């Protein structure tokens, strides 16, 4: 009995000194002292060896011991739960961070978003359309007559001929698809990839990118077209840029024009990029042909509109001084990583 009491004293100080932190420490404590094979249970088992006149006294001491263990366990458990997060692997915040390799935006993507965001500020919203297109949306609805050279196999990638499925040759197909939806007025800017059966060289590729614009409402005039495009070039190239419109021909617009800007490299003095003319052609445009409106069930007596289409590769080449169009699609990281932050 004396021995047992002395032993209990030792256990008591062990419990008081116990300081294994965290939820794990608390659980270990529970198993050692309070579990089914724990110390408290074992000591209870000793009860039968205690002489009957000492049973009461020993029982009381044992009860106190049990309460002490339970109280300690509750404290450990609470501390473990509260501080659980801190128990993971420690992080040394003074160490230098890992440098992750960061990708770069493709120059075509950044040029496309520059163009699109300027028109968005004028109230144009973005519309897109399919790259695999039928003859109606790519040609017929756009008033491209049946024997127009643009339909030639030499220029167009046909997937099938009867019925004709093809890779769109321009983003003008999106005009038709949006007008067909029948919601007017319509003010859209349409970026996308287009395909033409051309020999690949430093200056031309079999696929490239365009941005198409379309504005249909009552009383839209050629003056609106000019002002919209003038705003665009000033935002894009700066206030000192000059523009000129030259009469041109597109089946889907009447009248049609091409717009030139003063050469940004020689400031109009003449260089090999502008072929010593001082001007660079940047887009085609015009008033939407009444036949095109009719094809989309829009009344040309009530509504008028303008459209324009421009390439993305050429302005990107001019801006970044790129002389070979093939670089855009070769995915050479040495080329691409030069556009960090553009
Ligand atoms: N679709 C023409 C092309 O691929 C570009 C174009 C010219 C689009 C005049 C237009 C436009 O909307 O009005 O060359």
mmCIF file of C-alpha atoms and ligand atoms in Angstrom:
data_model
loop_
_atom_site.group_PDB
_atom_site.id
_atom_site.type_symbol
_atom_site.label_atom_id
_atom_site.label_comp_id
_atom_site.label_asym_id
_atom_site.label_seq_id
_atom_site.Cartn_x
_atom_site.Cartn_y
_atom_site.Cartn_z
ATOM 1 C CA UNK A 1 0.000 0.000 0.000
ATOM 2 C CA UNK A 2 2.774 2.456 0.955
ATOM 3 C CA UNK A 3 4.624 1.454 -2.148
ATOM 4 C CA UNK A 4 1.569 2.023 -4.295
ATOM 5 C CA UNK A 5 1.049 5.482 -2.866
ATOM 6 C CA UNK A 6 4.676 6.383 -3.486
ATOM 7 C CA UNK A 7 4.383 5.109 -7.053
ATOM 8 C CA UNK A 8 1.253 7.267 -7.546
ATOM 9 C CA UNK A 9 3.229 10.321 -6.438
ATOM 10 C CA UNK A 10 5.757 9.621 -9.207
ATOM 11 C CA UNK A 11 3.001 9.256 -11.776
ATOM 12 C CA UNK A 12 1.437 12.480 -10.566
ATOM 13 C CA UNK A 13 4.603 14.462 -11.206
ATOM 14 C CA UNK A 14 4.997 12.744 -14.598
ATOM 15 C CA UNK A 15 1.535 13.935 -15.566
ATOM 16 C CA UNK A 16 2.267 17.447 -14.408
ATOM 17 C CA UNK A 17 5.480 17.538 -16.387
ATOM 18 C CA UNK A 18 3.972 16.010 -19.545
ATOM 19 C CA UNK A 19 4.426 18.492 -22.401
ATOM 20 C CA UNK A 20 4.260 16.754 -25.807
ATOM 21 C CA UNK A 21 2.393 19.403 -27.824
ATOM 22 C CA UNK A 22 -0.375 19.207 -30.412
ATOM 23 C CA UNK A 23 -3.268 16.864 -31.043
ATOM 24 C CA UNK A 24 -0.803 13.990 -31.316
ATOM 25 C CA UNK A 25 0.623 14.691 -27.855
ATOM 26 C CA UNK A 26 -2.885 14.803 -26.358
ATOM 27 C CA UNK A 27 -3.813 11.490 -27.936
ATOM 28 C CA UNK A 28 -0.622 9.850 -26.744
ATOM 29 C CA UNK A 29 -1.391 11.097 -23.226
ATOM 30 C CA UNK A 30 -4.926 9.678 -23.429
ATOM 31 C CA UNK A 31 -3.679 6.233 -24.460
ATOM 32 C CA UNK A 32 -0.973 6.129 -21.770
ATOM 33 C CA UNK A 33 -3.090 7.286 -18.841
ATOM 34 C CA UNK A 34 -6.784 7.054 -19.685
ATOM 35 C CA UNK A 35 -7.046 4.343 -22.348
ATOM 36 C CA UNK A 36 -8.457 0.833 -21.773
ATOM 37 C CA UNK A 37 -4.918 -0.407 -21.161
ATOM 38 C CA UNK A 38 -3.848 2.877 -19.577
ATOM 39 C CA UNK A 39 -2.382 3.543 -16.168
ATOM 40 C CA UNK A 40 -5.636 4.566 -14.453
ATOM 41 C CA UNK A 41 -7.298 1.303 -15.491
ATOM 42 C CA UNK A 42 -4.246 -0.701 -14.327
ATOM 43 C CA UNK A 43 -4.253 1.021 -10.948
ATOM 44 C CA UNK A 44 -7.969 0.339 -10.595
ATOM 45 C CA UNK A 45 -7.074 -3.317 -11.086
ATOM 46 C CA UNK A 46 -4.706 -3.070 -8.102
ATOM 47 C CA UNK A 47 -7.718 -2.347 -5.886
ATOM 48 C CA UNK A 48 -8.303 -6.065 -5.285
ATOM 49 C CA UNK A 49 -4.827 -6.398 -3.700
ATOM 50 C CA UNK A 50 -5.451 -3.568 -1.242
ATOM 51 C CA UNK A 51 -6.443 -4.681 2.255
ATOM 52 C CA UNK A 52 -10.118 -4.000 2.935
ATOM 53 C CA UNK A 53 -9.493 -1.411 5.666
ATOM 54 C CA UNK A 54 -7.375 0.657 3.255
ATOM 55 C CA UNK A 55 -9.710 0.315 0.275
ATOM 56 C CA UNK A 56 -11.593 3.539 1.017
ATOM 57 C CA UNK A 57 -8.451 5.649 1.400
ATOM 58 C CA UNK A 58 -6.815 4.167 -1.718
ATOM 59 C CA UNK A 59 -10.037 4.627 -3.663
ATOM 60 C CA UNK A 60 -10.085 8.334 -2.869
ATOM 61 C CA UNK A 61 -6.437 8.833 -3.833
ATOM 62 C CA UNK A 62 -7.022 6.942 -7.051
ATOM 63 C CA UNK A 63 -10.074 9.044 -7.848
ATOM 64 C CA UNK A 64 -8.098 12.258 -7.410
ATOM 65 C CA UNK A 65 -5.383 10.810 -9.609
ATOM 66 C CA UNK A 66 -7.925 10.023 -12.304
ATOM 67 C CA UNK A 67 -9.364 13.544 -12.162
ATOM 68 C CA UNK A 68 -5.886 15.027 -12.464
ATOM 69 C CA UNK A 69 -5.222 12.908 -15.566
ATOM 70 C CA UNK A 70 -8.569 13.876 -17.118
ATOM 71 C CA UNK A 71 -8.025 17.584 -16.462
ATOM 72 C CA UNK A 72 -4.550 17.427 -17.973
ATOM 73 C CA UNK A 73 -5.917 15.575 -20.972
ATOM 74 C CA UNK A 74 -8.589 18.259 -21.585
ATOM 75 C CA UNK A 75 -6.004 21.012 -21.404
ATOM 76 C CA UNK A 76 -3.702 19.205 -23.820
ATOM 77 C CA UNK A 77 -6.582 18.518 -26.208
ATOM 78 C CA UNK A 78 -7.744 22.135 -26.318
ATOM 79 C CA UNK A 79 -4.228 23.430 -26.845
ATOM 80 C CA UNK A 80 -3.682 20.842 -29.582
ATOM 81 C CA UNK A 81 -6.807 21.889 -31.450
ATOM 82 C CA UNK A 82 -6.095 25.599 -31.223
ATOM 83 C CA UNK A 83 -2.502 25.288 -32.270
ATOM 84 C CA UNK A 84 -3.025 22.526 -34.813
ATOM 85 C CA UNK A 85 -2.024 24.616 -37.805
ATOM 86 C CA UNK A 86 1.303 25.507 -36.321
ATOM 87 C CA UNK A 87 2.229 21.903 -35.892
ATOM 88 C CA UNK A 88 2.967 21.287 -39.603
ATOM 89 C CA UNK A 89 6.455 21.552 -41.069
ATOM 90 C CA UNK A 90 7.926 24.875 -40.120
ATOM 91 C CA UNK A 91 8.385 27.475 -42.852
ATOM 92 C CA UNK A 92 11.442 29.655 -42.870
ATOM 93 C CA UNK A 93 10.171 32.967 -44.186
ATOM 94 C CA UNK A 94 13.639 34.410 -44.393
ATOM 95 C CA UNK A 95 14.713 32.030 -47.194
ATOM 96 C CA UNK A 96 14.612 33.438 -50.762
ATOM 97 C CA UNK A 97 11.467 32.314 -52.688
ATOM 98 C CA UNK A 98 11.400 29.866 -55.598
ATOM 99 C CA UNK A 99 11.460 31.576 -58.980
ATOM 100 C CA UNK A 100 8.756 30.069 -61.210
ATOM 101 C CA UNK A 101 9.253 30.419 -64.960
ATOM 102 C CA UNK A 102 6.522 32.751 -66.218
ATOM 103 C CA UNK A 103 5.127 32.419 -69.748
ATOM 104 C CA UNK A 104 4.666 35.325 -72.137
ATOM 105 C CA UNK A 105 1.723 36.489 -74.177
ATOM 106 C CA UNK A 106 1.944 35.688 -77.846
ATOM 107 C CA UNK A 107 2.514 38.898 -79.853
ATOM 108 C CA UNK A 108 -0.548 38.077 -81.991
ATOM 109 C CA UNK A 109 -2.700 37.754 -78.859
ATOM 110 C CA UNK A 110 -1.529 41.045 -77.454
ATOM 111 C CA UNK A 111 -2.013 42.865 -80.776
ATOM 112 C CA UNK A 112 -5.489 41.351 -81.132
ATOM 113 C CA UNK A 113 -6.501 42.509 -77.638
ATOM 114 C CA UNK A 114 -5.097 45.991 -78.281
ATOM 115 C CA UNK A 115 -7.246 46.306 -81.413
ATOM 116 C CA UNK A 116 -10.352 44.813 -79.795
ATOM 117 C CA UNK A 117 -10.157 46.901 -76.617
ATOM 118 C CA UNK A 118 -10.034 50.182 -78.566
ATOM 119 C CA UNK A 119 -13.335 49.307 -80.248
ATOM 120 C CA UNK A 120 -14.799 48.050 -76.988
ATOM 121 C CA UNK A 121 -14.304 51.542 -75.609
ATOM 122 C CA UNK A 122 -16.512 52.813 -78.441
ATOM 123 C CA UNK A 123 -19.290 50.423 -77.452
ATOM 124 C CA UNK A 124 -18.490 47.497 -79.768
ATOM 125 C CA UNK A 125 -18.908 44.070 -78.236
ATOM 126 C CA UNK A 126 -16.916 40.972 -79.124
ATOM 127 C CA UNK A 127 -18.457 38.288 -81.345
ATOM 128 C CA UNK A 128 -16.829 35.142 -82.656
ATOM 129 C CA UNK A 129 -17.745 32.541 -85.244
ATOM 130 C CA UNK A 130 -16.687 29.119 -86.539
ATOM 131 C CA UNK A 131 -13.450 28.516 -88.433
ATOM 132 C CA UNK A 132 -15.055 25.641 -90.353
ATOM 133 C CA UNK A 133 -17.748 27.330 -92.368
ATOM 134 C CA UNK A 134 -20.307 26.699 -95.086
ATOM 135 C CA UNK A 135 -20.410 28.395 -98.469
ATOM 136 C CA UNK A 136 -23.373 30.596 -97.519
ATOM 137 C CA UNK A 137 -21.729 32.374 -94.570
ATOM 138 C CA UNK A 138 -18.272 32.653 -96.091
ATOM 139 C CA UNK A 139 -19.277 33.601 -99.660
ATOM 140 C CA UNK A 140 -22.876 33.638 -100.899
ATOM 141 C CA UNK A 141 -24.479 35.771 -98.197
ATOM 142 C CA UNK A 142 -21.592 38.215 -98.559
ATOM 143 C CA UNK A 143 -22.542 38.783 -102.187
ATOM 144 C CA UNK A 144 -19.537 36.941 -103.514
ATOM 145 C CA UNK A 145 -20.753 35.849 -106.928
ATOM 146 C CA UNK A 146 -20.516 32.201 -107.856
ATOM 147 C CA UNK A 147 -17.577 32.601 -110.170
ATOM 148 C CA UNK A 148 -15.670 35.033 -108.023
ATOM 149 C CA UNK A 149 -11.953 34.166 -108.023
ATOM 150 C CA UNK A 150 -11.875 34.147 -104.197
ATOM 151 C CA UNK A 151 -13.923 30.952 -104.278
ATOM 152 C CA UNK A 152 -11.266 29.254 -106.308
ATOM 153 C CA UNK A 153 -9.786 26.039 -104.952
ATOM 154 C CA UNK A 154 -6.472 27.771 -105.305
ATOM 155 C CA UNK A 155 -7.365 30.281 -102.599
ATOM 156 C CA UNK A 156 -9.735 28.338 -100.389
ATOM 157 C CA UNK A 157 -9.222 25.183 -98.369
ATOM 158 C CA UNK A 158 -12.308 23.073 -99.050
ATOM 159 C CA UNK A 159 -13.144 20.274 -96.649
ATOM 160 C CA UNK A 160 -15.901 19.041 -98.956
ATOM 161 C CA UNK A 161 -17.444 20.423 -102.138
ATOM 162 C CA UNK A 162 -21.024 19.126 -102.181
ATOM 163 C CA UNK A 163 -22.227 20.493 -99.861
ATOM 164 C CA UNK A 164 -19.319 22.900 -99.565
ATOM 165 C CA UNK A 165 -17.557 23.058 -96.226
ATOM 166 C CA UNK A 166 -14.425 25.109 -96.019
ATOM 167 C CA UNK A 167 -11.965 26.825 -93.700
ATOM 168 C CA UNK A 168 -13.155 30.422 -93.553
ATOM 169 C CA UNK A 169 -11.100 32.744 -95.709
ATOM 170 C CA UNK A 170 -11.998 35.845 -93.682
ATOM 171 C CA UNK A 171 -13.783 36.840 -90.464
ATOM 172 C CA UNK A 172 -16.618 38.419 -92.504
ATOM 173 C CA UNK A 173 -18.597 35.201 -91.953
ATOM 174 C CA UNK A 174 -19.212 36.440 -88.391
ATOM 175 C CA UNK A 175 -21.033 39.522 -89.788
ATOM 176 C CA UNK A 176 -23.558 37.246 -91.450
ATOM 177 C CA UNK A 177 -24.011 34.989 -88.445
ATOM 178 C CA UNK A 178 -24.602 37.950 -86.146
ATOM 179 C CA UNK A 179 -26.980 39.757 -88.541
ATOM 180 C CA UNK A 180 -28.964 36.552 -88.994
ATOM 181 C CA UNK A 181 -29.672 36.538 -85.267
ATOM 182 C CA UNK A 182 -31.986 39.487 -86.009
ATOM 183 C CA UNK A 183 -31.093 41.758 -83.094
ATOM 184 C CA UNK A 184 -30.571 45.377 -84.083
ATOM 185 C CA UNK A 185 -28.798 47.718 -83.669
ATOM 186 C CA UNK A 186 -25.616 45.696 -83.960
ATOM 187 C CA UNK A 187 -22.140 46.904 -83.053
ATOM 188 C CA UNK A 188 -19.571 44.125 -82.987
ATOM 189 C CA UNK A 189 -15.848 43.515 -83.210
ATOM 190 C CA UNK A 190 -14.886 40.017 -84.325
ATOM 191 C CA UNK A 191 -11.367 38.628 -83.948
ATOM 192 C CA UNK A 192 -10.435 35.256 -85.374
ATOM 193 C CA UNK A 193 -8.142 33.000 -87.375
ATOM 194 C CA UNK A 194 -8.580 32.646 -91.130
ATOM 195 C CA UNK A 195 -7.125 30.295 -93.747
ATOM 196 C CA UNK A 196 -5.965 30.714 -97.328
ATOM 197 C CA UNK A 197 -4.300 28.331 -99.675
ATOM 198 C CA UNK A 198 -1.132 30.339 -100.140
ATOM 199 C CA UNK A 199 2.490 29.398 -100.450
ATOM 200 C CA UNK A 200 4.161 29.929 -97.114
ATOM 201 C CA UNK A 201 6.928 32.521 -97.216
ATOM 202 C CA UNK A 202 8.374 35.298 -95.071
ATOM 203 C CA UNK A 203 5.468 37.528 -96.118
ATOM 204 C CA UNK A 204 2.466 35.217 -96.367
ATOM 205 C CA UNK A 205 1.098 32.190 -94.556
ATOM 206 C CA UNK A 206 -1.728 29.707 -95.050
ATOM 207 C CA UNK A 207 -3.343 30.891 -91.834
ATOM 208 C CA UNK A 208 -3.377 34.276 -90.169
ATOM 209 C CA UNK A 209 -5.632 36.498 -88.061
ATOM 210 C CA UNK A 210 -8.175 39.189 -88.779
ATOM 211 C CA UNK A 211 -10.433 41.517 -86.853
ATOM 212 C CA UNK A 212 -13.757 42.368 -88.426
ATOM 213 C CA UNK A 213 -16.009 45.251 -87.378
ATOM 214 C CA UNK A 214 -19.678 45.834 -88.091
ATOM 215 C CA UNK A 215 -22.136 48.540 -87.125
ATOM 216 C CA UNK A 216 -25.779 48.375 -88.258
ATOM 217 C CA UNK A 217 -28.414 50.888 -87.194
ATOM 218 C CA UNK A 218 -30.710 53.524 -88.676
ATOM 219 C CA UNK A 219 -28.821 56.407 -90.311
ATOM 220 C CA UNK A 220 -25.300 54.996 -90.096
ATOM 221 C CA UNK A 221 -23.186 56.909 -92.627
ATOM 222 C CA UNK A 222 -19.771 56.797 -94.254
ATOM 223 C CA UNK A 223 -18.841 59.735 -91.999
ATOM 224 C CA UNK A 224 -19.435 57.480 -88.971
ATOM 225 C CA UNK A 225 -17.153 54.885 -90.529
ATOM 226 C CA UNK A 226 -14.377 57.408 -91.122
ATOM 227 C CA UNK A 227 -14.609 58.867 -87.638
ATOM 228 C CA UNK A 228 -14.628 55.439 -85.975
ATOM 229 C CA UNK A 229 -11.553 54.315 -87.900
ATOM 230 C CA UNK A 230 -9.799 57.627 -87.332
ATOM 231 C CA UNK A 231 -10.338 57.246 -83.588
ATOM 232 C CA UNK A 232 -8.942 53.727 -83.838
ATOM 233 C CA UNK A 233 -5.689 54.681 -85.584
ATOM 234 C CA UNK A 234 -5.075 57.590 -83.250
ATOM 235 C CA UNK A 235 -5.456 55.327 -80.244
ATOM 236 C CA UNK A 236 -3.295 52.686 -81.880
ATOM 237 C CA UNK A 237 -0.536 54.737 -83.506
ATOM 238 C CA UNK A 238 -0.694 58.145 -81.808
ATOM 239 C CA UNK A 239 -2.103 61.555 -82.634
ATOM 240 C CA UNK A 240 0.313 62.456 -85.397
ATOM 241 C CA UNK A 241 -0.730 59.582 -87.665
ATOM 242 C CA UNK A 242 -2.244 60.571 -91.009
ATOM 243 C CA UNK A 243 -4.936 58.546 -92.742
ATOM 244 C CA UNK A 244 -6.261 58.365 -96.279
ATOM 245 C CA UNK A 245 -9.127 56.463 -97.846
ATOM 246 C CA UNK A 246 -8.758 55.054 -101.349
ATOM 247 C CA UNK A 247 -11.766 53.830 -103.335
ATOM 248 C CA UNK A 248 -11.687 50.054 -103.646
ATOM 249 C CA UNK A 249 -13.923 47.093 -104.367
ATOM 250 C CA UNK A 250 -15.356 44.413 -102.081
ATOM 251 C CA UNK A 251 -18.493 42.496 -103.092
ATOM 252 C CA UNK A 252 -20.005 42.931 -99.624
ATOM 253 C CA UNK A 253 -19.678 46.728 -99.360
ATOM 254 C CA UNK A 254 -20.783 49.637 -101.553
ATOM 255 C CA UNK A 255 -19.061 52.009 -101.646
ATOM 256 C CA UNK A 256 -15.831 50.288 -100.598
ATOM 257 C CA UNK A 257 -12.514 51.742 -99.546
ATOM 258 C CA UNK A 258 -9.102 50.824 -98.295
ATOM 259 C CA UNK A 259 -7.538 52.832 -95.533
ATOM 260 C CA UNK A 260 -3.866 53.731 -95.419
ATOM 261 C CA UNK A 261 -1.924 55.254 -92.554
ATOM 262 C CA UNK A 262 1.258 57.272 -92.859
ATOM 263 C CA UNK A 263 4.213 54.890 -92.560
ATOM 264 C CA UNK A 264 5.174 54.622 -88.915
ATOM 265 C CA UNK A 265 8.759 53.691 -89.658
ATOM 266 C CA UNK A 266 9.795 56.579 -91.924
ATOM 267 C CA UNK A 267 7.024 58.964 -90.805
ATOM 268 C CA UNK A 268 5.910 59.301 -94.404
ATOM 269 C CA UNK A 269 9.329 60.040 -95.911
ATOM 270 C CA UNK A 270 9.529 56.707 -97.766
ATOM 271 C CA UNK A 271 11.320 53.484 -96.833
ATOM 272 C CA UNK A 272 11.442 49.888 -98.027
ATOM 273 C CA UNK A 273 8.569 48.825 -95.728
ATOM 274 C CA UNK A 274 6.154 51.315 -97.338
ATOM 275 C CA UNK A 275 7.832 50.772 -100.714
ATOM 276 C CA UNK A 276 8.816 54.444 -100.766
ATOM 277 C CA UNK A 277 5.187 55.617 -100.872
ATOM 278 C CA UNK A 278 5.062 56.895 -97.292
ATOM 279 C CA UNK A 279 1.770 54.991 -96.796
ATOM 280 C CA UNK A 280 0.779 51.601 -95.422
ATOM 281 C CA UNK A 281 -2.508 49.915 -96.225
ATOM 282 C CA UNK A 282 -4.067 48.622 -93.004
ATOM 283 C CA UNK A 283 -7.694 47.715 -93.693
ATOM 284 C CA UNK A 284 -10.614 47.328 -96.069
ATOM 285 C CA UNK A 285 -13.985 48.871 -95.308
ATOM 286 C CA UNK A 286 -17.223 50.209 -96.706
ATOM 287 C CA UNK A 287 -20.978 50.546 -96.336
ATOM 288 C CA UNK A 288 -22.647 47.137 -96.036
ATOM 289 C CA UNK A 289 -24.116 46.197 -99.447
ATOM 290 C CA UNK A 290 -27.956 46.265 -99.483
ATOM 291 C CA UNK A 291 -27.941 42.715 -100.861
ATOM 292 C CA UNK A 292 -25.980 41.514 -97.819
ATOM 293 C CA UNK A 293 -28.550 43.125 -95.512
ATOM 294 C CA UNK A 294 -31.364 41.472 -97.474
ATOM 295 C CA UNK A 295 -29.669 38.089 -97.210
ATOM 296 C CA UNK A 296 -29.909 38.483 -93.433
ATOM 297 C CA UNK A 297 -33.528 39.685 -93.493
ATOM 298 C CA UNK A 298 -32.612 43.270 -92.645
ATOM 299 C CA UNK A 299 -34.553 45.994 -94.462
ATOM 300 C CA UNK A 300 -31.992 48.100 -96.387
ATOM 301 C CA UNK A 301 -34.538 50.923 -96.692
ATOM 302 C CA UNK A 302 -34.589 51.271 -92.933
ATOM 303 C CA UNK A 303 -31.111 50.211 -91.849
ATOM 304 C CA UNK A 304 -27.635 51.027 -93.064
ATOM 305 C CA UNK A 305 -24.272 50.004 -91.700
ATOM 306 C CA UNK A 306 -20.547 49.966 -92.140
ATOM 307 C CA UNK A 307 -18.048 47.135 -91.984
ATOM 308 C CA UNK A 308 -14.305 46.852 -91.950
ATOM 309 C CA UNK A 309 -11.715 44.118 -91.808
ATOM 310 C CA UNK A 310 -8.042 44.218 -90.873
ATOM 311 C CA UNK A 311 -5.197 41.804 -90.442
ATOM 312 C CA UNK A 312 -3.425 41.289 -87.112
ATOM 313 C CA UNK A 313 -0.063 39.945 -88.295
ATOM 314 C CA UNK A 314 0.995 43.026 -90.245
ATOM 315 C CA UNK A 315 0.511 45.604 -87.483
ATOM 316 C CA UNK A 316 2.247 43.206 -85.073
ATOM 317 C CA UNK A 317 5.199 42.862 -87.465
ATOM 318 C CA UNK A 318 5.427 46.626 -87.777
ATOM 319 C CA UNK A 319 5.162 47.232 -84.055
ATOM 320 C CA UNK A 320 7.764 44.673 -83.030
ATOM 321 C CA UNK A 321 10.007 44.900 -86.093
ATOM 322 C CA UNK A 322 9.375 41.273 -87.114
ATOM 323 C CA UNK A 323 10.368 40.528 -90.694
ATOM 324 C CA UNK A 324 9.224 36.920 -91.102
ATOM 325 C CA UNK A 325 5.542 36.000 -90.602
ATOM 326 C CA UNK A 326 6.443 32.336 -90.061
ATOM 327 C CA UNK A 327 7.951 33.146 -86.670
ATOM 328 C CA UNK A 328 4.445 33.659 -85.266
ATOM 329 C CA UNK A 329 3.480 30.028 -85.708
ATOM 330 C CA UNK A 330 6.744 28.188 -85.083
ATOM 331 C CA UNK A 331 6.507 28.318 -81.284
ATOM 332 C CA UNK A 332 10.210 28.924 -80.905
ATOM 333 C CA UNK A 333 10.565 29.864 -77.246
ATOM 334 C CA UNK A 334 13.583 32.045 -77.997
ATOM 335 C CA UNK A 335 11.314 34.177 -80.203
ATOM 336 C CA UNK A 336 8.285 34.118 -77.904
ATOM 337 C CA UNK A 337 10.036 34.977 -74.676
ATOM 338 C CA UNK A 338 11.133 38.323 -76.116
ATOM 339 C CA UNK A 339 7.552 39.575 -75.668
ATOM 340 C CA UNK A 340 7.609 39.514 -71.880
ATOM 341 C CA UNK A 341 5.377 42.264 -70.571
ATOM 342 C CA UNK A 342 3.947 43.437 -73.913
HETATM 343 N N1 LIG B 1 -12.940 40.326 -95.817
HETATM 344 C C1 LIG B 1 -11.919 41.208 -96.366
HETATM 345 C C2 LIG B 1 -10.641 40.438 -96.566
HETATM 346 O O1 LIG B 1 -10.520 39.359 -96.061
HETATM 347 C C3 LIG B 1 -11.647 42.357 -95.457
HETATM 348 C C4 LIG B 1 -12.815 43.304 -95.432
HETATM 349 C C5 LIG B 1 -12.892 44.328 -96.329
HETATM 350 C C6 LIG B 1 -13.801 43.147 -94.509
HETATM 351 C C7 LIG B 1 -13.940 45.217 -96.320
HETATM 352 C C8 LIG B 1 -14.870 44.021 -94.485
HETATM 353 C C9 LIG B 1 -14.927 45.061 -95.397
HETATM 354 O O2 LIG B 1 -15.845 43.931 -93.599
HETATM 355 O O3 LIG B 1 -15.959 45.935 -95.363
HETATM 356 O O4 LIG B 1 -9.754 40.922 -97.214
#
